[in-house]
mmCIF file of C-alpha atoms in Angstrom:
data_model
loop_
_atom_site.group_PDB
_atom_site.id
_atom_site.type_symbol
_atom_site.label_atom_id
_atom_site.label_comp_id
_atom_site.label_asym_id
_atom_site.label_seq_id
_atom_site.Cartn_x
_atom_site.Cartn_y
_atom_site.Cartn_z
ATOM 1 C CA ASP A 1 4.122 -8.215 3.079
ATOM 2 C CA GLN A 2 2.002 -5.587 4.318
ATOM 3 C CA GLN A 3 1.688 -2.605 1.967
ATOM 4 C CA VAL A 4 -0.358 -0.581 4.380
ATOM 5 C CA LYS A 5 0.929 -0.402 7.985
ATOM 6 C CA GLN A 6 -0.586 0.812 11.419
ATOM 7 C CA ASN A 7 1.942 -0.025 13.783
ATOM 8 C CA SER A 8 0.122 1.029 16.842
ATOM 9 C CA PRO A 9 -2.532 -1.334 17.652
ATOM 10 C CA SER A 10 -4.175 1.053 20.097
ATOM 11 C CA LEU A 11 -4.057 4.510 21.452
ATOM 12 C CA SER A 12 -5.757 6.058 24.442
ATOM 13 C CA VAL A 13 -6.658 10.003 24.652
ATOM 14 C CA GLN A 14 -8.385 12.008 27.181
ATOM 15 C CA GLU A 15 -11.507 13.599 26.074
ATOM 16 C CA GLY A 16 -11.018 16.946 24.580
ATOM 17 C CA ARG A 17 -7.345 16.319 23.417
ATOM 18 C CA ILE A 18 -6.096 15.504 20.097
ATOM 19 C CA SER A 19 -6.019 11.930 18.778
ATOM 20 C CA ILE A 20 -3.346 11.210 16.152
ATOM 21 C CA LEU A 21 -3.436 7.901 14.422
ATOM 22 C CA ASN A 22 -0.620 7.035 11.924
ATOM 23 C CA CYS A 23 -0.161 4.869 8.742
ATOM 24 C CA ASP A 24 2.504 4.055 6.552
ATOM 25 C CA TYR A 25 2.568 2.482 3.180
ATOM 26 C CA THR A 26 5.234 0.978 0.811
ATOM 27 C CA ASN A 27 3.663 0.926 -2.597
ATOM 28 C CA SER A 28 4.416 4.262 -4.305
ATOM 29 C CA MET A 29 1.824 3.515 -7.008
ATOM 30 C CA PHE A 30 -0.991 4.373 -4.173
ATOM 31 C CA ASP A 31 -2.625 7.684 -4.807
ATOM 32 C CA TYR A 32 -5.718 7.563 -3.053
ATOM 33 C CA PHE A 33 -5.897 7.037 0.712
ATOM 34 C CA LEU A 34 -8.852 6.781 3.031
ATOM 35 C CA TRP A 35 -9.537 6.406 6.738
ATOM 36 C CA TYR A 36 -12.459 4.003 7.892
ATOM 37 C CA LYS A 37 -14.043 3.807 11.442
ATOM 38 C CA LYS A 38 -15.460 0.752 12.718
ATOM 39 C CA TYR A 39 -17.391 0.109 15.899
ATOM 40 C CA PRO A 40 -18.212 -3.178 17.603
ATOM 41 C CA ALA A 41 -20.481 -5.676 15.614
ATOM 42 C CA GLU A 42 -20.936 -3.137 12.639
ATOM 43 C CA GLY A 43 -18.946 -2.926 9.324
ATOM 44 C CA PRO A 44 -16.355 -0.150 8.677
ATOM 45 C CA THR A 45 -17.743 3.111 7.590
ATOM 46 C CA PHE A 46 -16.132 5.844 5.511
ATOM 47 C CA LEU A 47 -14.682 8.528 7.489
ATOM 48 C CA ILE A 48 -12.404 10.766 5.044
ATOM 49 C CA SER A 49 -10.124 10.531 2.160
ATOM 50 C CA ILE A 50 -7.255 12.302 0.520
ATOM 51 C CA SER A 51 -5.794 12.065 -3.025
ATOM 52 C CA SER A 52 -2.126 12.364 -3.563
ATOM 53 C CA ILE A 53 -2.052 15.612 -5.250
ATOM 54 C CA LYS A 54 -3.178 17.292 -1.691
ATOM 55 C CA ASP A 55 -1.379 17.178 1.439
ATOM 56 C CA LYS A 56 -4.120 18.047 3.745
ATOM 57 C CA ASN A 57 -8.132 17.246 3.960
ATOM 58 C CA GLU A 58 -10.081 18.648 6.641
ATOM 59 C CA ASP A 59 -13.822 17.640 7.439
ATOM 60 C CA GLY A 60 -15.037 19.068 10.678
ATOM 61 C CA ARG A 61 -13.050 17.568 13.691
ATOM 62 C CA PHE A 62 -11.171 15.173 11.306
ATOM 63 C CA THR A 63 -8.206 15.988 9.336
ATOM 64 C CA VAL A 64 -5.914 13.916 7.351
ATOM 65 C CA PHE A 65 -2.431 14.669 6.208
ATOM 66 C CA LEU A 66 -0.351 13.139 3.601
ATOM 67 C CA ASN A 67 3.364 13.082 3.250
ATOM 68 C CA LYS A 68 4.192 11.518 0.084
ATOM 69 C CA SER A 69 7.875 11.508 0.488
ATOM 70 C CA ALA A 70 7.823 9.776 3.715
ATOM 71 C CA LYS A 71 4.846 7.583 2.587
ATOM 72 C CA HIS A 72 3.095 8.370 5.619
ATOM 73 C CA LEU A 73 -0.453 9.627 6.607
ATOM 74 C CA SER A 74 -2.208 10.581 9.800
ATOM 75 C CA LEU A 75 -5.564 11.070 10.783
ATOM 76 C CA HIS A 76 -5.849 13.936 13.622
ATOM 77 C CA ILE A 77 -9.262 14.103 15.645
ATOM 78 C CA VAL A 78 -9.720 17.349 17.366
ATOM 79 C CA PRO A 79 -11.297 17.591 19.744
ATOM 80 C CA SER A 80 -11.586 13.940 20.779
ATOM 81 C CA GLN A 81 -14.813 12.677 22.141
ATOM 82 C CA PRO A 82 -15.888 9.316 23.698
ATOM 83 C CA GLY A 83 -17.917 8.584 20.648
ATOM 84 C CA ASP A 84 -14.725 8.311 18.610
ATOM 85 C CA SER A 85 -13.763 5.364 20.490
ATOM 86 C CA ALA A 86 -13.648 2.627 17.708
ATOM 87 C CA VAL A 87 -11.166 1.001 15.221
ATOM 88 C CA TYR A 88 -9.697 3.000 12.846
ATOM 89 C CA PHE A 89 -8.490 1.502 9.339
ATOM 90 C CA CYS A 90 -6.115 3.095 7.006
ATOM 91 C CA ALA A 91 -6.686 2.092 3.386
ATOM 92 C CA ALA A 92 -4.914 2.842 -0.035
ATOM 93 C CA LYS A 93 -5.404 2.285 -3.546
ATOM 94 C CA GLY A 94 -3.609 2.956 -6.914
ATOM 95 C CA SER A 95 -5.032 4.413 -9.956
ATOM 96 C CA GLY A 96 -7.615 2.749 -12.201
ATOM 97 C CA ASN A 97 -9.686 -0.355 -11.443
ATOM 98 C CA THR A 98 -7.816 -1.385 -8.307
ATOM 99 C CA PRO A 99 -9.217 -2.200 -4.849
ATOM 100 C CA LEU A 100 -8.340 -0.926 -1.537
ATOM 101 C CA VAL A 101 -5.626 -2.356 0.662
ATOM 102 C CA PHE A 102 -6.381 -2.000 4.261
ATOM 103 C CA GLY A 103 -3.996 -1.871 7.555
ATOM 104 C CA LYS A 104 -4.639 -3.863 10.659
ATOM 105 C CA GLY A 105 -6.326 -1.260 12.295
ATOM 106 C CA THR A 106 -5.786 1.072 15.495
ATOM 107 C CA ARG A 107 -8.124 0.813 18.538
ATOM 108 C CA LEU A 108 -8.849 4.337 19.798
ATOM 109 C CA SER A 109 -10.100 4.793 23.293
ATOM 110 C CA VAL A 110 -11.435 8.140 24.221
ATOM 111 C CA ILE A 111 -11.429 8.550 27.980
ATOM 112 C CA ALA A 112 -14.015 11.034 29.609
ATOM 113 C CA ASP B 1 -31.559 2.744 1.336
ATOM 114 C CA ALA B 2 -31.004 -0.597 3.668
ATOM 115 C CA GLY B 3 -27.360 -0.537 2.975
ATOM 116 C CA VAL B 4 -25.402 -3.859 2.152
ATOM 117 C CA ILE B 5 -27.029 -6.793 3.930
ATOM 118 C CA GLN B 6 -25.140 -9.949 5.113
ATOM 119 C CA SER B 7 -26.556 -13.217 6.539
ATOM 120 C CA PRO B 8 -26.509 -14.999 8.732
ATOM 121 C CA ARG B 9 -24.859 -12.447 11.307
ATOM 122 C CA HIS B 10 -23.421 -15.205 13.361
ATOM 123 C CA GLU B 11 -22.652 -18.629 12.170
ATOM 124 C CA VAL B 12 -21.152 -21.599 14.349
ATOM 125 C CA THR B 13 -20.415 -24.909 12.683
ATOM 126 C CA GLU B 14 -18.364 -27.640 13.245
ATOM 127 C CA MET B 15 -14.990 -28.338 11.391
ATOM 128 C CA GLY B 16 -15.853 -30.273 8.046
ATOM 129 C CA GLN B 17 -19.199 -28.670 7.349
ATOM 130 C CA GLU B 18 -19.936 -26.555 4.638
ATOM 131 C CA VAL B 19 -20.529 -22.777 5.315
ATOM 132 C CA THR B 20 -22.370 -20.374 3.203
ATOM 133 C CA LEU B 21 -22.353 -16.507 3.659
ATOM 134 C CA ARG B 22 -24.604 -14.491 1.785
ATOM 135 C CA CYS B 23 -24.586 -10.636 0.762
ATOM 136 C CA LYS B 24 -26.945 -8.526 -0.950
ATOM 137 C CA PRO B 25 -25.161 -5.110 -2.057
ATOM 138 C CA ILE B 26 -26.618 -1.872 -2.362
ATOM 139 C CA SER B 27 -28.842 -1.436 -5.393
ATOM 140 C CA GLY B 28 -27.050 0.081 -8.330
ATOM 141 C CA HIS B 29 -23.567 -0.611 -6.917
ATOM 142 C CA ASN B 30 -21.544 -2.256 -9.901
ATOM 143 C CA SER B 31 -18.504 -3.625 -7.449
ATOM 144 C CA LEU B 32 -18.861 -6.025 -4.597
ATOM 145 C CA PHE B 33 -16.042 -7.119 -2.172
ATOM 146 C CA TRP B 34 -15.502 -9.787 0.369
ATOM 147 C CA TYR B 35 -13.349 -9.360 3.105
ATOM 148 C CA ARG B 36 -11.905 -11.331 6.499
ATOM 149 C CA GLN B 37 -11.059 -9.671 9.539
ATOM 150 C CA THR B 38 -8.812 -11.532 11.939
ATOM 151 C CA MET B 39 -6.785 -10.140 14.968
ATOM 152 C CA MET B 40 -3.468 -11.455 13.259
ATOM 153 C CA ARG B 41 -4.122 -10.249 9.511
ATOM 154 C CA GLY B 42 -6.650 -7.294 10.031
ATOM 155 C CA LEU B 43 -8.918 -6.745 7.168
ATOM 156 C CA GLU B 44 -8.035 -8.772 4.076
ATOM 157 C CA LEU B 45 -9.619 -8.783 0.705
ATOM 158 C CA LEU B 46 -10.376 -12.066 -0.241
ATOM 159 C CA ILE B 47 -12.031 -11.553 -3.819
ATOM 160 C CA TYR B 48 -13.713 -8.737 -5.852
ATOM 161 C CA PHE B 49 -16.614 -8.610 -8.559
ATOM 162 C CA ASN B 50 -17.232 -5.903 -11.160
ATOM 163 C CA ASN B 51 -20.411 -6.076 -12.910
ATOM 164 C CA ASN B 52 -21.058 -9.528 -11.466
ATOM 165 C CA VAL B 53 -17.627 -10.876 -12.889
ATOM 166 C CA PRO B 54 -14.929 -11.982 -10.399
ATOM 167 C CA ILE B 55 -11.698 -9.454 -11.128
ATOM 168 C CA ASP B 56 -9.353 -10.787 -8.653
ATOM 169 C CA ASP B 57 -9.437 -13.849 -6.213
ATOM 170 C CA SER B 58 -5.996 -13.968 -5.345
ATOM 171 C CA GLY B 59 -6.790 -13.181 -1.742
ATOM 172 C CA MET B 60 -8.951 -16.459 -1.230
ATOM 173 C CA PRO B 61 -6.619 -18.362 1.132
ATOM 174 C CA GLU B 62 -7.627 -21.990 -0.508
ATOM 175 C CA ASP B 63 -9.538 -24.130 -2.765
ATOM 176 C CA ARG B 64 -11.949 -24.803 0.013
ATOM 177 C CA PHE B 65 -13.154 -21.109 -0.465
ATOM 178 C CA SER B 66 -15.271 -20.250 -3.342
ATOM 179 C CA ALA B 67 -17.418 -16.967 -4.261
ATOM 180 C CA LYS B 68 -20.273 -16.526 -6.754
ATOM 181 C CA MET B 69 -22.376 -13.483 -7.877
ATOM 182 C CA PRO B 70 -25.133 -14.853 -9.990
ATOM 183 C CA ASN B 71 -26.786 -11.473 -10.302
ATOM 184 C CA ALA B 72 -26.279 -7.690 -9.293
ATOM 185 C CA SER B 73 -28.007 -8.197 -6.199
ATOM 186 C CA PHE B 74 -26.828 -11.308 -4.763
ATOM 187 C CA SER B 75 -23.327 -13.012 -3.623
ATOM 188 C CA THR B 76 -22.221 -15.919 -1.668
ATOM 189 C CA LEU B 77 -19.067 -16.969 -0.115
ATOM 190 C CA LYS B 78 -18.717 -20.722 0.656
ATOM 191 C CA ILE B 79 -16.307 -22.733 2.684
ATOM 192 C CA GLN B 80 -16.301 -26.352 2.099
ATOM 193 C CA PRO B 81 -14.963 -28.000 4.218
ATOM 194 C CA SER B 82 -14.572 -25.609 7.069
ATOM 195 C CA GLU B 83 -11.588 -25.523 9.375
ATOM 196 C CA PRO B 84 -11.152 -23.796 13.011
ATOM 197 C CA ARG B 85 -8.589 -21.381 11.437
ATOM 198 C CA ASP B 86 -11.664 -20.029 9.014
ATOM 199 C CA SER B 87 -13.130 -18.452 12.211
ATOM 200 C CA ALA B 88 -13.119 -14.845 11.549
ATOM 201 C CA VAL B 89 -15.545 -12.047 10.777
ATOM 202 C CA TYR B 90 -16.550 -11.965 7.133
ATOM 203 C CA PHE B 91 -17.437 -8.629 5.503
ATOM 204 C CA CYS B 92 -19.228 -7.930 2.512
ATOM 205 C CA ALA B 93 -18.803 -4.289 0.887
ATOM 206 C CA SER B 94 -20.043 -2.751 -2.363
ATOM 207 C CA SER B 95 -19.470 0.394 -4.406
ATOM 208 C CA LEU B 96 -20.718 1.995 -7.420
ATOM 209 C CA LYS B 97 -17.211 1.071 -8.941
ATOM 210 C CA THR B 98 -14.140 -0.120 -8.006
ATOM 211 C CA GLY B 99 -12.082 3.200 -8.541
ATOM 212 C CA LYS B 100 -12.100 5.980 -6.043
ATOM 213 C CA ASP B 101 -16.074 5.320 -4.811
ATOM 214 C CA THR B 102 -16.436 4.852 -1.289
ATOM 215 C CA GLN B 103 -17.197 1.339 -0.412
ATOM 216 C CA TYR B 104 -19.980 0.609 2.057
ATOM 217 C CA PHE B 105 -19.680 -2.265 4.302
ATOM 218 C CA GLY B 106 -22.318 -4.685 5.476
ATOM 219 C CA PRO B 107 -22.463 -5.464 9.324
ATOM 220 C CA GLY B 108 -20.353 -8.747 8.973
ATOM 221 C CA THR B 109 -20.872 -12.613 9.754
ATOM 222 C CA ARG B 110 -19.089 -13.778 12.767
ATOM 223 C CA LEU B 111 -17.973 -17.278 11.858
ATOM 224 C CA THR B 112 -17.022 -19.706 14.372
ATOM 225 C CA VAL B 113 -15.845 -23.110 13.487
ATOM 226 C CA LEU B 114 -15.403 -25.669 16.262
#
């Protein structure tokens, strides 16, 4: 049973436009959420995170929104750049000494 | 810092052979994680260690898989005997602790079992 779901395997966006990647979770005990970015032949790298006490966290072109009632989070990239083309993984964890649970990833292609 | 180091980067082996994947975490990190990435299942946690002690190995698919962490700077993931369905990219990651600290991933080992 997947606790973290990324229902869109892929997304194509034109350069300069907004990219919106979505993630849903089922476990109400999750209280910390992260996005990782992965380029081919490399390991995932941390991008941005958000705690459940917030509903928005912004870092430059990247903003993560959290809707706890809907158990939904999204990553917005504005403006999108060709270098943003990668696989994006959503991850979540509960409190205490618990590991991350990852979604299957969404492949973003930013077209110049 | 060199980051998380994994070896080999690529491994091709025949069904039935033993495979050993290696990981050196970032110095000072207390938690180490082994993941497997496949198209079907995405990024799955296999096992993780805190202070060299295995905490949760419920993600290890079968008894053919085993992992060890003999000291703070080295871990191995062994598959014996290997099967074609084990073909995947295996990642090692480390963090200061298991909590909300960022996990840093190695470049992965691409395993192909023929």
